PDB file of C-alpha atoms in Angstrom:
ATOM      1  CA  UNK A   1      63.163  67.239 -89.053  1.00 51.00           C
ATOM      2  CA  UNK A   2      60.340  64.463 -88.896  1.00 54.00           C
ATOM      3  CA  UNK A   3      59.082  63.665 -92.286  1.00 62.00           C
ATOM      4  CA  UNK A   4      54.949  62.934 -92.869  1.00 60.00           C
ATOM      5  CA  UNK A   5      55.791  59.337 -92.931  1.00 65.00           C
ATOM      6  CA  UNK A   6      57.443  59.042 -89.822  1.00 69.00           C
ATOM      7  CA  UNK A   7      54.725  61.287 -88.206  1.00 70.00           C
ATOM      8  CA  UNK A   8      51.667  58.796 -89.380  1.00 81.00           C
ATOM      9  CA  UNK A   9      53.568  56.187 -87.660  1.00 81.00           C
ATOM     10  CA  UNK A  10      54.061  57.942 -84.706  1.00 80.00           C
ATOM     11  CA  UNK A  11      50.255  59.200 -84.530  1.00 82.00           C
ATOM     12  CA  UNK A  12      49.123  55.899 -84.977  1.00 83.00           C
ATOM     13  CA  UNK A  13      51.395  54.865 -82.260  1.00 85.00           C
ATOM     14  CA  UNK A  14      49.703  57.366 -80.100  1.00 85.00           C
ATOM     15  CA  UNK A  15      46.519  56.432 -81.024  1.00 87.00           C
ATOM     16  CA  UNK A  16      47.019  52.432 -80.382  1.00 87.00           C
ATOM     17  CA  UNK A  17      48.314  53.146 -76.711  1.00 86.00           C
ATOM     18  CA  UNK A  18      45.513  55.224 -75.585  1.00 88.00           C
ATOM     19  CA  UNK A  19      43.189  52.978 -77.193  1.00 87.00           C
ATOM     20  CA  UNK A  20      45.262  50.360 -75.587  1.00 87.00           C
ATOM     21  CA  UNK A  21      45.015  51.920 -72.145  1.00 87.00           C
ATOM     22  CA  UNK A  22      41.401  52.862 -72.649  1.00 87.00           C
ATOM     23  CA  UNK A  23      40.395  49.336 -73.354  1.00 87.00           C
ATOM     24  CA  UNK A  24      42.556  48.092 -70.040  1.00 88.00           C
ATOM     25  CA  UNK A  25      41.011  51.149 -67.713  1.00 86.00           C
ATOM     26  CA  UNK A  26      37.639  49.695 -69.140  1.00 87.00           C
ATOM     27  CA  UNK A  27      38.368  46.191 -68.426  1.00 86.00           C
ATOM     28  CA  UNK A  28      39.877  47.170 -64.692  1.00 84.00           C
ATOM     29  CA  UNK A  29      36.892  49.161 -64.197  1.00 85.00           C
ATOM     30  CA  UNK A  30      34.321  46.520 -65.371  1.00 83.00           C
ATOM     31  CA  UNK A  31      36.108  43.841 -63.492  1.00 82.00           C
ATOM     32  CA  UNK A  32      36.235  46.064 -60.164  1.00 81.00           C
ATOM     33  CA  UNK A  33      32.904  47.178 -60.124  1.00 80.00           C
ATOM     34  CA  UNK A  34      31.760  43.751 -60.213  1.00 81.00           C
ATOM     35  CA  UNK A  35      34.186  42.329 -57.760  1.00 83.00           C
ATOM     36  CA  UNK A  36      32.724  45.334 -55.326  1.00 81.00           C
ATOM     37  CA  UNK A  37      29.003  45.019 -56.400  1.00 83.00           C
ATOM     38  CA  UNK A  38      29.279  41.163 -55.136  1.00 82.00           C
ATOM     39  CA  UNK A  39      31.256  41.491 -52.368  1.00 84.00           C
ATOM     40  CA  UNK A  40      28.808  44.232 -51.411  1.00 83.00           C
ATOM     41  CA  UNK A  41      25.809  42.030 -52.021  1.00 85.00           C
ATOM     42  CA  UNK A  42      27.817  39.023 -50.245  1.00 88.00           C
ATOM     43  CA  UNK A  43      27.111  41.867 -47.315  1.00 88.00           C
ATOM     44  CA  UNK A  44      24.164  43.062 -47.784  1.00 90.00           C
ATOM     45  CA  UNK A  45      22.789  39.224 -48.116  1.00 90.00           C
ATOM     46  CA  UNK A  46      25.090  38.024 -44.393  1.00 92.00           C
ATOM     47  CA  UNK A  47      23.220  41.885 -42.753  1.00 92.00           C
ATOM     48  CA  UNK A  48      19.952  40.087 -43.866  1.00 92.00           C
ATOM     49  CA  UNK A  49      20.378  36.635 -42.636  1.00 93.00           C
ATOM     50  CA  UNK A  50      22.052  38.173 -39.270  1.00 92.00           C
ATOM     51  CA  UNK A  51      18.781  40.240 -38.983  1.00 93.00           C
ATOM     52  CA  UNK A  52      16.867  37.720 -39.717  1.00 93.00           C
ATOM     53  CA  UNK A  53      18.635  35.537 -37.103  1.00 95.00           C
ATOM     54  CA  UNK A  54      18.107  38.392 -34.488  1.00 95.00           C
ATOM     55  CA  UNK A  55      14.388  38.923 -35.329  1.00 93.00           C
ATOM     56  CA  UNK A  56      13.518  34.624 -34.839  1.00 94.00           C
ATOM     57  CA  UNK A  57      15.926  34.996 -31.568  1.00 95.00           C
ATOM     58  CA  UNK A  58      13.633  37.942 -30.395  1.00 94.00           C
ATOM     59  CA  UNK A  59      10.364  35.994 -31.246  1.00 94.00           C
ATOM     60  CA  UNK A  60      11.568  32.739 -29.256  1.00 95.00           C
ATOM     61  CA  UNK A  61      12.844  34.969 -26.942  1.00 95.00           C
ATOM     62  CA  UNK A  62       9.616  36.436 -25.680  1.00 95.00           C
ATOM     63  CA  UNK A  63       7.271  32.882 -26.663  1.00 96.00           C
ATOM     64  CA  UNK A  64       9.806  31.456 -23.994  1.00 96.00           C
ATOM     65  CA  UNK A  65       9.338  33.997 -21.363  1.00 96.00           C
ATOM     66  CA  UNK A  66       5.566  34.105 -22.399  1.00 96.00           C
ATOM     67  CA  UNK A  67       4.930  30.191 -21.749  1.00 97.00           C
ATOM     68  CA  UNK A  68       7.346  30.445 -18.676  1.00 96.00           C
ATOM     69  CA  UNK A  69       4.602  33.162 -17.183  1.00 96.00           C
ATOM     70  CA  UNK A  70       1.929  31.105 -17.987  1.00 97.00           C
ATOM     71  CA  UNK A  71       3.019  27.962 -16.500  1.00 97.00           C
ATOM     72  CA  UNK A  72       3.968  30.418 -13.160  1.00 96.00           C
ATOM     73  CA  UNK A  73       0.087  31.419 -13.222  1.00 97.00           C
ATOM     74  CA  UNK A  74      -1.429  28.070 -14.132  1.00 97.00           C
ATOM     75  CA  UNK A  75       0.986  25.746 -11.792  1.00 97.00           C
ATOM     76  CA  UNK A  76      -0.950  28.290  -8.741  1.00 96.00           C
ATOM     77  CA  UNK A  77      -3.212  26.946  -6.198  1.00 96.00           C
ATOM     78  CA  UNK A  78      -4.829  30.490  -6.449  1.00 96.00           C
ATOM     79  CA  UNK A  79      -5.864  29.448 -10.068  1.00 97.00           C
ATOM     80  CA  UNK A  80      -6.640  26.087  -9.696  1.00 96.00           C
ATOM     81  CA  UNK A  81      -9.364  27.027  -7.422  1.00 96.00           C
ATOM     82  CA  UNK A  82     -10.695  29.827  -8.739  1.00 96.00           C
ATOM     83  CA  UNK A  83     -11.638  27.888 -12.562  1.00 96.00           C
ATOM     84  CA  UNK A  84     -13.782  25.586  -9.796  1.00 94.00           C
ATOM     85  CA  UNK A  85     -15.534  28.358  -7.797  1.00 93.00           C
ATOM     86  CA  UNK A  86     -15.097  31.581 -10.047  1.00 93.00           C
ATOM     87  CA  UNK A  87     -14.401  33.662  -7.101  1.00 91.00           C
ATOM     88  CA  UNK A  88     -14.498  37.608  -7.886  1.00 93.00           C
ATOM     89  CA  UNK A  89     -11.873  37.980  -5.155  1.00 95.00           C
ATOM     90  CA  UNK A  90      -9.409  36.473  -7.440  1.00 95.00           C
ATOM     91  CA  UNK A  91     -10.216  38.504 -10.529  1.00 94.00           C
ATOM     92  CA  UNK A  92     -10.202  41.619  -8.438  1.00 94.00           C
ATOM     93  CA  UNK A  93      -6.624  40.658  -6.989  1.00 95.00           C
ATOM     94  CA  UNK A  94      -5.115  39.536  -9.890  1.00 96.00           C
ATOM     95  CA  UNK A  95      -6.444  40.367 -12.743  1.00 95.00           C
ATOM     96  CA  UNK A  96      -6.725  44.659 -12.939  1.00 94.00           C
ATOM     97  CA  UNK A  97      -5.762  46.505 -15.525  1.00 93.00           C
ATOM     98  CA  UNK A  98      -2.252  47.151 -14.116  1.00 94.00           C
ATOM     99  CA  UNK A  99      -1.620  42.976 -14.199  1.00 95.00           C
ATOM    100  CA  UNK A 100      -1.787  43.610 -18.417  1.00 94.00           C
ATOM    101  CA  UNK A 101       0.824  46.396 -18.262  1.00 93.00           C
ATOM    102  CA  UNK A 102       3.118  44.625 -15.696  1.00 94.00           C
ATOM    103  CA  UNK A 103       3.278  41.386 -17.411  1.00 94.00           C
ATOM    104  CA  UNK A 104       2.824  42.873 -21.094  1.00 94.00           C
ATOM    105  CA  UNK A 105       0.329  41.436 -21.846  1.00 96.00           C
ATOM    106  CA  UNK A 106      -2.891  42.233 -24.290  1.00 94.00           C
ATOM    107  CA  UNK A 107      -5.223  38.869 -23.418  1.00 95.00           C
ATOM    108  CA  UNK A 108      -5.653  35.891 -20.645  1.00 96.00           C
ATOM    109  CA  UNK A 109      -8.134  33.523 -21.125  1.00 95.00           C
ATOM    110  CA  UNK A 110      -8.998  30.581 -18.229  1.00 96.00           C
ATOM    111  CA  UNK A 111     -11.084  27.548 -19.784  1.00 95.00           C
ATOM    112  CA  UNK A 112     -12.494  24.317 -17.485  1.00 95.00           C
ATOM    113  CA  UNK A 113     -11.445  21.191 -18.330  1.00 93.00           C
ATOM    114  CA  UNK A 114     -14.227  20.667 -21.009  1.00 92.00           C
ATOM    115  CA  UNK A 115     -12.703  23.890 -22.546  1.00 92.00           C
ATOM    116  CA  UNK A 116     -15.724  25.749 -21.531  1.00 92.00           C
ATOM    117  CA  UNK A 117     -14.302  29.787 -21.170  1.00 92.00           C
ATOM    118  CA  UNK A 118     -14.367  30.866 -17.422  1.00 95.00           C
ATOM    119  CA  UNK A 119     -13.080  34.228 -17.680  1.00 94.00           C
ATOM    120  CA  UNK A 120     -11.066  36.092 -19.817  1.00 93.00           C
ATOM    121  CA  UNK A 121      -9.828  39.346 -20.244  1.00 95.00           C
ATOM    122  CA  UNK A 122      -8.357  41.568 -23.255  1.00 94.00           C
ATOM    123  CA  UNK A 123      -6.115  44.698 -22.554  1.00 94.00           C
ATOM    124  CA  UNK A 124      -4.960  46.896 -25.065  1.00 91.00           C
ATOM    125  CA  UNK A 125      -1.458  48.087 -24.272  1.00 91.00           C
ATOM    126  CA  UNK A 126      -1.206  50.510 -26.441  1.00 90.00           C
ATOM    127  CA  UNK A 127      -4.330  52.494 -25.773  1.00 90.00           C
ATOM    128  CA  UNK A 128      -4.190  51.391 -21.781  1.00 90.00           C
ATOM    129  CA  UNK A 129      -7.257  50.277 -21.216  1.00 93.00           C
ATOM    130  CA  UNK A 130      -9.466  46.567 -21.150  1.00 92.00           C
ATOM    131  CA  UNK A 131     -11.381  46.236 -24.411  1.00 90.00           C
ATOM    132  CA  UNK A 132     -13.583  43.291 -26.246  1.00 86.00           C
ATOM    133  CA  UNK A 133     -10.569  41.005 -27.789  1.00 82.00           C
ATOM    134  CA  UNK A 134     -10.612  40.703 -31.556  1.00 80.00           C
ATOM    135  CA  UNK A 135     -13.379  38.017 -32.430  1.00 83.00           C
ATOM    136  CA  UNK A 136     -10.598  36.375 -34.644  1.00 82.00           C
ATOM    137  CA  UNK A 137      -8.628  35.917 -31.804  1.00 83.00           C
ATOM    138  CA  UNK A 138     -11.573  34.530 -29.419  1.00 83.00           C
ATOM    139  CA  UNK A 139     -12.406  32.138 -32.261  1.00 85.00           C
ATOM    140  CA  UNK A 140      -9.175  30.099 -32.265  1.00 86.00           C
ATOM    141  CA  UNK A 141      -9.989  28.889 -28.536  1.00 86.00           C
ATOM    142  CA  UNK A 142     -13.187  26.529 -28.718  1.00 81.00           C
ATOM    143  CA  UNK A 143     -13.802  23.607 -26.882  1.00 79.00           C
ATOM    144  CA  UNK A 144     -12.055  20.690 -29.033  1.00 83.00           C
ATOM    145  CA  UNK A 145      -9.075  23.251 -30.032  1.00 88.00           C
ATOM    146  CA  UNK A 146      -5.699  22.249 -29.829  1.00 90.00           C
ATOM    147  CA  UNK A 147      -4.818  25.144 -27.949  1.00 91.00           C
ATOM    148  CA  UNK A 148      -6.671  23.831 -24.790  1.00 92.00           C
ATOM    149  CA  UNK A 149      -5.422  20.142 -25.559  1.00 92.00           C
ATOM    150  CA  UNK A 150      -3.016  19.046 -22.751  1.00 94.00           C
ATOM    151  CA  UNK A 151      -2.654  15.361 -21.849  1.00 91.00           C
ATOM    152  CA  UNK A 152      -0.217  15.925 -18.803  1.00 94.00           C
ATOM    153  CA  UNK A 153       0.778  18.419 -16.124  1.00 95.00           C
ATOM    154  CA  UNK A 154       3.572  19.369 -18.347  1.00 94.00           C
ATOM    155  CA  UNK A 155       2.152  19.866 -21.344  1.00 94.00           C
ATOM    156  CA  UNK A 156       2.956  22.929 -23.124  1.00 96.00           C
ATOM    157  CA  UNK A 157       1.504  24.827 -26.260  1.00 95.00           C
ATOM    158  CA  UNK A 158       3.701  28.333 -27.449  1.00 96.00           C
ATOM    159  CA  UNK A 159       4.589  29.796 -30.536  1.00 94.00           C
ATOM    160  CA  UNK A 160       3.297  32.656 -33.346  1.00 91.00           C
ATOM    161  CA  UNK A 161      -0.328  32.347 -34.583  1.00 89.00           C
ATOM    162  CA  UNK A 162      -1.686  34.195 -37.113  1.00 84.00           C
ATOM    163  CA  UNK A 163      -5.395  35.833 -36.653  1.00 80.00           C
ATOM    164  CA  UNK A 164      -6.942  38.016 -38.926  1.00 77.00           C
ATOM    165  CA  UNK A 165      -5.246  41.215 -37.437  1.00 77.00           C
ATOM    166  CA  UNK A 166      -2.026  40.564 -37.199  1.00 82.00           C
ATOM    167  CA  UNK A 167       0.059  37.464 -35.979  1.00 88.00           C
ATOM    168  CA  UNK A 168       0.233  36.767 -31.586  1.00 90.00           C
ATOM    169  CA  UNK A 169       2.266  35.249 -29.946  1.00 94.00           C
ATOM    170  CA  UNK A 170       0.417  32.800 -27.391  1.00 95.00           C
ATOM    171  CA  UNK A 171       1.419  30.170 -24.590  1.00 97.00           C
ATOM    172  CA  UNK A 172      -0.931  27.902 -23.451  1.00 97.00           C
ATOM    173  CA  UNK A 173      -0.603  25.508 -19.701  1.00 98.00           C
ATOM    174  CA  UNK A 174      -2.630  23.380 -17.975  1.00 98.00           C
ATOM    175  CA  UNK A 175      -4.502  24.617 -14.751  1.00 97.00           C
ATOM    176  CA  UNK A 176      -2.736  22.598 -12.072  1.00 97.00           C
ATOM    177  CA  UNK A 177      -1.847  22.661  -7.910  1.00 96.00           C
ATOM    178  CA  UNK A 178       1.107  24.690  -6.608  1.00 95.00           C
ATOM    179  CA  UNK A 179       3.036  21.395  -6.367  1.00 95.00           C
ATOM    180  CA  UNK A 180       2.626  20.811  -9.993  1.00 93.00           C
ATOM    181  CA  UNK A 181       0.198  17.481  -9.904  1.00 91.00           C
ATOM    182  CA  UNK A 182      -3.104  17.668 -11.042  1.00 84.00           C
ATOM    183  CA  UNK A 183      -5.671  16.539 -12.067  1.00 95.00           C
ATOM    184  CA  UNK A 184      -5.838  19.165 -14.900  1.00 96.00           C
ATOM    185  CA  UNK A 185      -8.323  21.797 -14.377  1.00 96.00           C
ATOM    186  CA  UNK A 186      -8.548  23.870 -17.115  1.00 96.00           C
ATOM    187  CA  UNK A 187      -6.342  26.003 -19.105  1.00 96.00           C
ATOM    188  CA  UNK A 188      -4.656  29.168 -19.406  1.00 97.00           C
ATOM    189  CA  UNK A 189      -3.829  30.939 -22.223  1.00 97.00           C
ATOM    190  CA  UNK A 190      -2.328  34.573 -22.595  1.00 96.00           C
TER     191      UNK A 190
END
């Protein structure tokens, strides 16, 4: 037979152990939810920076293939000439709606050498059909701009610009011969 004396001690006993093991489940808990909260942040934070990584490797992805066109259209007899004499025949053979959707493409812009605009055209890929470019957009090329400043044949301007709408991407080239020698005729900008 237990006596009340023994019992208290053996109820408090009790109690002190599962307080005891209620602290330490507490403690384990606290201390694995934030082991798991930063290691899952330390995740969430490498996904964003690898994203990130992907998204600037996409962008210089397409500004490089973007300035490589360009420089295949403005290193072209074919263009060289036609920022002298303005021929139609050229516009008409290059420059059709289905030019835009081949080389994706919304804008091309041809400017003399006094960046004086020769021609230029704005194509709306979405809707599929030429339109008036954004007056934003028009308004960054001007003669004295930096985006028609090239100082040799090789000369290259390409990156992101912002306009009012939205940012573009943009490469700019020199108008020079087939064999790559100039003088520098103009420039092209898509």
């Amino acid at each position: 037979m237990v006596d009340g004396g023994s019992m208290k001690v053996y109820n408090k006993t009790i109690i002190t152990l599962i307080g005891a093991f209620l602290v330490m489940l507490l403690m384990v808990t606290a201390s694995l939810n934030h082991i798991l909260i930063d290691n899952y942040r330390q995740i969430e934070e490498q996904e964003m920076t690898d994203n990130v990584k992907r998204i600037e490797r996409a962008i210089y992805s397409e500004i490089s293939y973007l300035d490589t066109m360009v420089y295949d259209w403005a290193a072209w007899d074919d263009t060289y000439f036609f920022i002298k004499d303005r021929d139609a025949e050229y516009i008409s053979s290059n420059l059709g709606d289905d030019t835009f959707s081949t080389l994706d493409v919304n804008f091309i812009f041809f400017f003399d050498a006094s960046g004086n605009l020769v021609f230029s055209k704005f194509y709306d890929l979405e809707e599929e059909e030429a339109t008036e470019p954004p007056l934003s957009l028009v308004n960054m090329f001007h003669p004295g701009s930096s985006l028609l400043e090239h100082s040799d044949t090789r000369s290259s301007i390409s990156g992101l610009v912002m306009s009012s709408e939205s940012p573009v991407i943009i490469a700019s080239r020199p108008v020079i011969k087939s064999n790559k020698h100039g003088p520098i005729r103009g420039t092209l900008v898509m």
